[in-house]
PDB file of C-alpha atoms in Angstrom:
ATOM      1  CA  MET A   1      -4.282  42.053 -11.733  1.00  0.00           C
ATOM      2  CA  GLN A   2      -6.973  42.754  -9.156  1.00  0.00           C
ATOM      3  CA  ALA A   3      -8.893  39.643 -10.208  1.00  0.00           C
ATOM      4  CA  GLU A   4      -5.765  37.540  -9.759  1.00  0.00           C
ATOM      5  CA  SER A   5      -5.040  38.975  -6.313  1.00  0.00           C
ATOM      6  CA  SER A   6      -8.617  38.363  -5.166  1.00  0.00           C
ATOM      7  CA  ARG A   7      -8.508  34.659  -5.999  1.00  0.00           C
ATOM      8  CA  ALA A   8      -8.671  32.347  -2.988  1.00  0.00           C
ATOM      9  CA  TRP A   9      -5.418  30.713  -1.915  1.00  0.00           C
ATOM     10  CA  GLY A  10      -5.058  27.232  -3.351  1.00  0.00           C
ATOM     11  CA  LEU A  11      -7.389  27.794  -6.310  1.00  0.00           C
ATOM     12  CA  ALA A  12      -5.491  27.143  -9.530  1.00  0.00           C
ATOM     13  CA  HIS A  13      -5.752  29.864 -12.168  1.00  0.00           C
ATOM     14  CA  HIS A  14      -7.495  27.613 -14.710  1.00  0.00           C
ATOM     15  CA  PHE A  15     -10.435  26.816 -12.398  1.00  0.00           C
ATOM     16  CA  ASP A  16     -13.375  29.088 -11.641  1.00  0.00           C
ATOM     17  CA  ASN A  17     -14.049  27.729  -8.153  1.00  0.00           C
ATOM     18  CA  PHE A  18     -13.016  25.040  -5.680  1.00  0.00           C
ATOM     19  CA  GLU A  19     -15.867  22.731  -6.659  1.00  0.00           C
ATOM     20  CA  GLN A  20     -14.665  22.641 -10.257  1.00  0.00           C
ATOM     21  CA  GLN A  21     -11.103  22.079  -9.084  1.00  0.00           C
ATOM     22  CA  ARG A  22     -12.240  19.289  -6.745  1.00  0.00           C
ATOM     23  CA  GLU A  23     -14.096  17.451  -9.514  1.00  0.00           C
ATOM     24  CA  ALA A  24     -11.069  17.647 -11.804  1.00  0.00           C
ATOM     25  CA  SER A  25      -8.808  16.391  -9.016  1.00  0.00           C
ATOM     26  CA  TYR A  26     -11.109  13.439  -8.323  1.00  0.00           C
ATOM     27  CA  LEU A  27     -11.184  12.534 -11.998  1.00  0.00           C
ATOM     28  CA  GLY A  28      -7.399  12.679 -12.222  1.00  0.00           C
ATOM     29  CA  MET A  29      -6.964  10.567  -9.096  1.00  0.00           C
ATOM     30  CA  TRP A  30      -9.440   7.925 -10.278  1.00  0.00           C
ATOM     31  CA  VAL A  31      -7.699   7.702 -13.656  1.00  0.00           C
ATOM     32  CA  PHE A  32      -4.409   7.214 -11.827  1.00  0.00           C
ATOM     33  CA  LEU A  33      -5.918   4.559  -9.558  1.00  0.00           C
ATOM     34  CA  VAL A  34      -7.293   2.680 -12.571  1.00  0.00           C
ATOM     35  CA  THR A  35      -3.755   2.462 -13.980  1.00  0.00           C
ATOM     36  CA  GLU A  36      -2.570   1.218 -10.588  1.00  0.00           C
ATOM     37  CA  ILE A  37      -5.310  -1.416 -10.537  1.00  0.00           C
ATOM     38  CA  MET A  38      -4.153  -2.651 -13.945  1.00  0.00           C
ATOM     39  CA  PHE A  39      -0.538  -2.667 -12.740  1.00  0.00           C
ATOM     40  CA  PHE A  40      -1.199  -4.705  -9.616  1.00  0.00           C
ATOM     41  CA  GLY A  41      -3.776  -6.751 -11.502  1.00  0.00           C
ATOM     42  CA  GLY A  42      -0.986  -7.973 -13.764  1.00  0.00           C
ATOM     43  CA  LEU A  43       1.039  -9.052 -10.742  1.00  0.00           C
ATOM     44  CA  PHE A  44      -1.934 -10.834  -9.205  1.00  0.00           C
ATOM     45  CA  THR A  45      -2.589 -12.606 -12.498  1.00  0.00           C
ATOM     46  CA  ALA A  46       1.039 -13.717 -12.737  1.00  0.00           C
ATOM     47  CA  TYR A  47       0.864 -15.070  -9.200  1.00  0.00           C
ATOM     48  CA  VAL A  48      -2.327 -17.032  -9.877  1.00  0.00           C
ATOM     49  CA  VAL A  49      -0.923 -18.494 -13.107  1.00  0.00           C
ATOM     50  CA  TYR A  50       2.372 -19.602 -11.556  1.00  0.00           C
ATOM     51  CA  ARG A  51       0.667 -20.873  -8.427  1.00  0.00           C
ATOM     52  CA  SER A  52      -1.770 -22.975 -10.422  1.00  0.00           C
ATOM     53  CA  ALA A  53       1.215 -24.670 -12.077  1.00  0.00           C
ATOM     54  CA  ASN A  54       3.249 -25.013  -8.851  1.00  0.00           C
ATOM     55  CA  ALA A  55       0.675 -25.328  -6.075  1.00  0.00           C
ATOM     56  CA  ARG A  56       2.790 -27.498  -3.772  1.00  0.00           C
ATOM     57  CA  ALA A  57       5.921 -25.356  -4.159  1.00  0.00           C
ATOM     58  CA  PHE A  58       3.975 -22.162  -3.496  1.00  0.00           C
ATOM     59  CA  ALA A  59       2.367 -23.744  -0.422  1.00  0.00           C
ATOM     60  CA  LEU A  60       5.839 -24.576   0.926  1.00  0.00           C
ATOM     61  CA  GLY A  61       6.955 -21.007   0.305  1.00  0.00           C
ATOM     62  CA  SER A  62       3.852 -19.622   1.998  1.00  0.00           C
ATOM     63  CA  LYS A  63       4.589 -21.685   5.110  1.00  0.00           C
ATOM     64  CA  GLU A  64       7.838 -19.728   5.502  1.00  0.00           C
ATOM     65  CA  LEU A  65       5.852 -16.524   6.025  1.00  0.00           C
ATOM     66  CA  ASP A  66       4.803 -15.385   9.493  1.00  0.00           C
ATOM     67  CA  ILE A  67       0.994 -15.300   9.629  1.00  0.00           C
ATOM     68  CA  GLY A  68       1.100 -13.447  12.954  1.00  0.00           C
ATOM     69  CA  LEU A  69       3.116 -10.557  11.526  1.00  0.00           C
ATOM     70  CA  GLY A  70       0.990 -10.514   8.395  1.00  0.00           C
ATOM     71  CA  ALA A  71      -2.229 -10.380  10.424  1.00  0.00           C
ATOM     72  CA  PHE A  72      -0.777  -7.670  12.664  1.00  0.00           C
ATOM     73  CA  ASN A  73       0.126  -5.574   9.631  1.00  0.00           C
ATOM     74  CA  THR A  74      -3.368  -6.082   8.246  1.00  0.00           C
ATOM     75  CA  ALA A  75      -4.847  -4.695  11.463  1.00  0.00           C
ATOM     76  CA  VAL A  76      -2.385  -1.787  11.365  1.00  0.00           C
ATOM     77  CA  LEU A  77      -3.410  -0.824   7.835  1.00  0.00           C
ATOM     78  CA  ILE A  78      -7.106  -1.082   8.671  1.00  0.00           C
ATOM     79  CA  GLY A  79      -6.410   1.301  11.543  1.00  0.00           C
ATOM     80  CA  SER A  80      -4.559   3.654   9.198  1.00  0.00           C
ATOM     81  CA  SER A  81      -7.563   3.676   6.859  1.00  0.00           C
ATOM     82  CA  LEU A  82      -9.680   4.803   9.804  1.00  0.00           C
ATOM     83  CA  THR A  83      -7.309   7.631  10.738  1.00  0.00           C
ATOM     84  CA  MET A  84      -7.075   8.698   7.083  1.00  0.00           C
ATOM     85  CA  ALA A  85     -10.871   8.772   6.849  1.00  0.00           C
ATOM     86  CA  LEU A  86     -10.950  10.903  10.001  1.00  0.00           C
ATOM     87  CA  ALA A  87      -8.394  13.265   8.434  1.00  0.00           C
ATOM     88  CA  VAL A  88     -10.698  13.679   5.428  1.00  0.00           C
ATOM     89  CA  TRP A  89     -13.634  14.318   7.771  1.00  0.00           C
ATOM     90  CA  ALA A  90     -11.628  16.927   9.683  1.00  0.00           C
ATOM     91  CA  ALA A  91     -10.661  18.604   6.406  1.00  0.00           C
ATOM     92  CA  GLN A  92     -14.295  18.776   5.331  1.00  0.00           C
ATOM     93  CA  GLN A  93     -15.047  20.480   8.649  1.00  0.00           C
ATOM     94  CA  GLY A  94     -12.096  22.850   8.292  1.00  0.00           C
ATOM     95  CA  ARG A  95     -10.489  21.665  11.541  1.00  0.00           C
ATOM     96  CA  ARG A  96      -6.812  22.352  10.968  1.00  0.00           C
ATOM     97  CA  LYS A  97      -5.352  20.789  14.121  1.00  0.00           C
ATOM     98  CA  GLN A  98      -7.407  17.631  13.787  1.00  0.00           C
ATOM     99  CA  ILE A  99      -6.340  17.263  10.163  1.00  0.00           C
ATOM    100  CA  ALA A 100      -2.702  17.339  11.255  1.00  0.00           C
ATOM    101  CA  LEU A 101      -3.363  14.965  14.173  1.00  0.00           C
ATOM    102  CA  PHE A 102      -5.064  12.295  12.077  1.00  0.00           C
ATOM    103  CA  LEU A 103      -2.473  12.611   9.317  1.00  0.00           C
ATOM    104  CA  VAL A 104       0.316  12.107  11.855  1.00  0.00           C
ATOM    105  CA  LEU A 105      -1.457   9.030  13.242  1.00  0.00           C
ATOM    106  CA  THR A 106      -1.770   7.672   9.705  1.00  0.00           C
ATOM    107  CA  ILE A 107       1.938   8.262   9.134  1.00  0.00           C
ATOM    108  CA  LEU A 108       2.831   6.497  12.386  1.00  0.00           C
ATOM    109  CA  LEU A 109       0.709   3.477  11.506  1.00  0.00           C
ATOM    110  CA  GLY A 110       2.248   3.398   8.047  1.00  0.00           C
ATOM    111  CA  GLY A 111       5.686   3.498   9.662  1.00  0.00           C
ATOM    112  CA  VAL A 112       4.760   0.579  11.922  1.00  0.00           C
ATOM    113  CA  PHE A 113       3.669  -1.411   8.876  1.00  0.00           C
ATOM    114  CA  LEU A 114       6.950  -0.741   7.080  1.00  0.00           C
ATOM    115  CA  GLY A 115       8.936  -1.588  10.209  1.00  0.00           C
ATOM    116  CA  VAL A 116       7.250  -4.980  10.435  1.00  0.00           C
ATOM    117  CA  LYS A 117       7.984  -5.596   6.749  1.00  0.00           C
ATOM    118  CA  VAL A 118      11.660  -4.860   7.385  1.00  0.00           C
ATOM    119  CA  VAL A 119      11.640  -7.460  10.173  1.00  0.00           C
ATOM    120  CA  GLU A 120      10.025  -9.965   7.812  1.00  0.00           C
ATOM    121  CA  TYR A 121      12.495  -9.223   5.030  1.00  0.00           C
ATOM    122  CA  GLU A 122      15.460  -9.604   7.381  1.00  0.00           C
ATOM    123  CA  ALA A 123      14.179 -13.020   8.465  1.00  0.00           C
ATOM    124  CA  LYS A 124      13.878 -14.143   4.844  1.00  0.00           C
ATOM    125  CA  ILE A 125      17.377 -12.905   4.046  1.00  0.00           C
ATOM    126  CA  ASP A 126      18.811 -14.670   7.112  1.00  0.00           C
ATOM    127  CA  HIS A 127      17.189 -17.919   5.949  1.00  0.00           C
ATOM    128  CA  HIS A 128      18.574 -17.474   2.395  1.00  0.00           C
ATOM    129  CA  LEU A 129      15.114 -16.978   0.931  1.00  0.00           C
ATOM    130  CA  LEU A 130      15.969 -13.795  -0.971  1.00  0.00           C
ATOM    131  CA  PRO A 131      15.824 -14.678  -4.695  1.00  0.00           C
ATOM    132  CA  GLY A 132      19.255 -14.693  -6.254  1.00  0.00           C
ATOM    133  CA  PRO A 133      22.481 -16.713  -6.239  1.00  0.00           C
ATOM    134  CA  ASP A 134      22.328 -17.201  -2.448  1.00  0.00           C
ATOM    135  CA  PHE A 135      18.768 -18.523  -2.441  1.00  0.00           C
ATOM    136  CA  HIS A 136      18.425 -21.909  -0.786  1.00  0.00           C
ATOM    137  CA  PHE A 137      15.388 -23.969   0.130  1.00  0.00           C
ATOM    138  CA  GLU A 138      15.753 -27.577   1.189  1.00  0.00           C
ATOM    139  CA  VAL A 139      13.235 -29.718  -0.665  1.00  0.00           C
ATOM    140  CA  THR A 140      12.394 -33.043   0.997  1.00  0.00           C
ATOM    141  CA  GLU A 141      12.437 -36.335  -0.876  1.00  0.00           C
ATOM    142  CA  VAL A 142       8.665 -36.565  -0.617  1.00  0.00           C
ATOM    143  CA  ASP A 143       8.271 -33.122  -2.178  1.00  0.00           C
ATOM    144  CA  GLU A 144      10.739 -34.041  -4.922  1.00  0.00           C
ATOM    145  CA  ILE A 145       8.594 -37.064  -5.729  1.00  0.00           C
ATOM    146  CA  LEU A 146       5.612 -34.701  -5.911  1.00  0.00           C
ATOM    147  CA  GLY A 147       7.512 -32.643  -8.482  1.00  0.00           C
ATOM    148  CA  VAL A 148       8.680 -29.769  -6.293  1.00  0.00           C
ATOM    149  CA  GLN A 149      11.966 -28.131  -7.262  1.00  0.00           C
ATOM    150  CA  GLU A 150      13.904 -25.409  -5.508  1.00  0.00           C
ATOM    151  CA  GLY A 151      13.371 -23.115  -8.483  1.00  0.00           C
ATOM    152  CA  ASN A 152       9.608 -23.432  -8.106  1.00  0.00           C
ATOM    153  CA  VAL A 153       9.823 -22.271  -4.492  1.00  0.00           C
ATOM    154  CA  GLN A 154      12.123 -19.437  -5.548  1.00  0.00           C
ATOM    155  CA  MET A 155       9.437 -18.299  -7.987  1.00  0.00           C
ATOM    156  CA  PHE A 156       7.081 -17.871  -5.030  1.00  0.00           C
ATOM    157  CA  PHE A 157       9.598 -15.621  -3.308  1.00  0.00           C
ATOM    158  CA  ASN A 158      10.266 -13.734  -6.553  1.00  0.00           C
ATOM    159  CA  LEU A 159       6.609 -12.781  -6.607  1.00  0.00           C
ATOM    160  CA  TYR A 160       6.441 -12.272  -2.838  1.00  0.00           C
ATOM    161  CA  PHE A 161       9.260  -9.724  -2.816  1.00  0.00           C
ATOM    162  CA  ALA A 162       8.059  -8.058  -6.023  1.00  0.00           C
ATOM    163  CA  MET A 163       4.476  -7.643  -4.860  1.00  0.00           C
ATOM    164  CA  THR A 164       5.139  -6.692  -1.244  1.00  0.00           C
ATOM    165  CA  GLY A 165       8.119  -4.540  -2.244  1.00  0.00           C
ATOM    166  CA  LEU A 166       6.097  -2.522  -4.745  1.00  0.00           C
ATOM    167  CA  HIS A 167       3.314  -2.210  -2.185  1.00  0.00           C
ATOM    168  CA  ALA A 168       5.836  -0.938   0.378  1.00  0.00           C
ATOM    169  CA  LEU A 169       7.152   1.561  -2.190  1.00  0.00           C
ATOM    170  CA  HIS A 170       3.636   2.925  -2.606  1.00  0.00           C
ATOM    171  CA  MET A 171       3.415   3.188   1.186  1.00  0.00           C
ATOM    172  CA  ILE A 172       6.691   5.135   1.353  1.00  0.00           C
ATOM    173  CA  ILE A 173       5.526   7.542  -1.351  1.00  0.00           C
ATOM    174  CA  GLY A 174       2.223   7.976   0.468  1.00  0.00           C
ATOM    175  CA  ILE A 175       3.932   8.710   3.774  1.00  0.00           C
ATOM    176  CA  GLY A 176       6.120  11.300   2.058  1.00  0.00           C
ATOM    177  CA  VAL A 177       3.063  13.099   0.688  1.00  0.00           C
ATOM    178  CA  LEU A 178       1.325  12.893   4.069  1.00  0.00           C
ATOM    179  CA  LEU A 179       4.319  14.561   5.742  1.00  0.00           C
ATOM    180  CA  VAL A 180       4.008  17.492   3.349  1.00  0.00           C
ATOM    181  CA  MET A 181       0.284  17.628   4.028  1.00  0.00           C
ATOM    182  CA  VAL A 182       0.883  17.821   7.789  1.00  0.00           C
ATOM    183  CA  VAL A 183       2.973  20.946   7.231  1.00  0.00           C
ATOM    184  CA  LEU A 184       0.284  22.412   4.977  1.00  0.00           C
ATOM    185  CA  ALA A 185      -2.392  21.636   7.562  1.00  0.00           C
ATOM    186  CA  LEU A 186      -0.453  23.358  10.336  1.00  0.00           C
ATOM    187  CA  ARG A 187      -0.022  26.385   8.082  1.00  0.00           C
ATOM    188  CA  GLY A 188      -3.775  26.563   7.599  1.00  0.00           C
ATOM    189  CA  SER A 189      -3.687  25.691   3.907  1.00  0.00           C
ATOM    190  CA  PHE A 190      -6.812  23.519   4.088  1.00  0.00           C
ATOM    191  CA  SER A 191     -10.356  24.760   4.632  1.00  0.00           C
ATOM    192  CA  ARG A 192     -13.957  23.646   4.138  1.00  0.00           C
ATOM    193  CA  GLU A 193     -13.724  24.819   0.537  1.00  0.00           C
ATOM    194  CA  ASN A 194     -10.124  23.833  -0.212  1.00  0.00           C
ATOM    195  CA  HIS A 195      -9.380  20.290   0.945  1.00  0.00           C
ATOM    196  CA  ASN A 196      -9.369  18.226  -2.247  1.00  0.00           C
ATOM    197  CA  LEU A 197      -5.712  17.256  -1.703  1.00  0.00           C
ATOM    198  CA  VAL A 198      -6.680  15.521   1.545  1.00  0.00           C
ATOM    199  CA  GLU A 199      -9.575  13.712  -0.103  1.00  0.00           C
ATOM    200  CA  CYS A 200      -7.487  12.598  -3.090  1.00  0.00           C
ATOM    201  CA  MET A 201      -4.766  11.351  -0.783  1.00  0.00           C
ATOM    202  CA  GLY A 202      -7.443   9.506   1.159  1.00  0.00           C
ATOM    203  CA  LEU A 203      -8.420   7.647  -2.015  1.00  0.00           C
ATOM    204  CA  TYR A 204      -4.784   6.745  -2.652  1.00  0.00           C
ATOM    205  CA  TRP A 205      -4.218   5.531   0.899  1.00  0.00           C
ATOM    206  CA  HIS A 206      -7.367   3.403   0.921  1.00  0.00           C
ATOM    207  CA  PHE A 207      -6.303   1.883  -2.404  1.00  0.00           C
ATOM    208  CA  VAL A 208      -2.901   0.906  -1.002  1.00  0.00           C
ATOM    209  CA  ASP A 209      -4.625  -0.623   2.019  1.00  0.00           C
ATOM    210  CA  ILE A 210      -6.990  -2.614  -0.191  1.00  0.00           C
ATOM    211  CA  ILE A 211      -4.047  -3.995  -2.170  1.00  0.00           C
ATOM    212  CA  TRP A 212      -2.649  -5.392   1.081  1.00  0.00           C
ATOM    213  CA  ILE A 213      -6.047  -6.857   1.992  1.00  0.00           C
ATOM    214  CA  PHE A 214      -5.692  -8.960  -1.171  1.00  0.00           C
ATOM    215  CA  LEU A 215      -1.978  -9.680  -0.708  1.00  0.00           C
ATOM    216  CA  PHE A 216      -2.322 -11.044   2.820  1.00  0.00           C
ATOM    217  CA  PRO A 217      -4.594 -14.029   2.089  1.00  0.00           C
ATOM    218  CA  LEU A 218      -3.009 -14.641  -1.310  1.00  0.00           C
ATOM    219  CA  LEU A 219       0.546 -14.875   0.022  1.00  0.00           C
ATOM    220  CA  TYR A 220       0.126 -15.890   3.665  1.00  0.00           C
ATOM    221  CA  LEU A 221      -2.990 -18.070   3.790  1.00  0.00           C
ATOM    222  CA  LEU A 222      -3.834 -19.661   0.459  1.00  0.00           C
ATOM    223  CA  GLY A 223      -2.876 -23.322   0.202  1.00  0.00           C
ATOM    224  CA  ARG A 224      -0.824 -23.599   3.385  1.00  0.00           C
ATOM    225  CA  ASN A 225      -2.520 -26.895   4.217  1.00  0.00           C
ATOM    226  CA  LEU A 226      -1.244 -28.643   1.072  1.00  0.00           C
TER     227      LEU A 226
END
């Protein structure tokens, strides 16, 4: 009983020390991220395969996307990676208030990103570009001669909404976890020895940012000049 009561707060009962717990947490997070890489890798592969068969149609779909908003969101996520890295640094130094500050900044930047995506989605819905029975894209006679069909363009938007939607879902989950971590930081739950949750969340957040770094050129830039 005395041994249990003398254990440091945050150290799980099946670990001898924080270093052992940290290594196990890193391993678990990396295994999870590998499964995520395979998941998104499948989506990227599907996009490349369909685009190679419908290059002109996908180029027309890409031209409907707002490069300015996409570039802005890219800058926002790069900024959020910086604030997340600073939160990890603050946790390693045991600076409670700075941990909370940088986590809040990361949350705000993540919220800005999601807000911009909502604006983009609303524009697509208003222009009847949401895949489904109401989808409509006017194909010119020239494009019809080149073999473009409305269904081919709809396939682009199927993948666009699937890939960006799943990415946004990962962002929402991440923001939810960060909110909990802000509360924990303000309560003094993190220290120089016990901060593996912050570091693991940093890995997750950087991964989500990297996924967008690939999505932006793939969806917004590739083949627009066709």
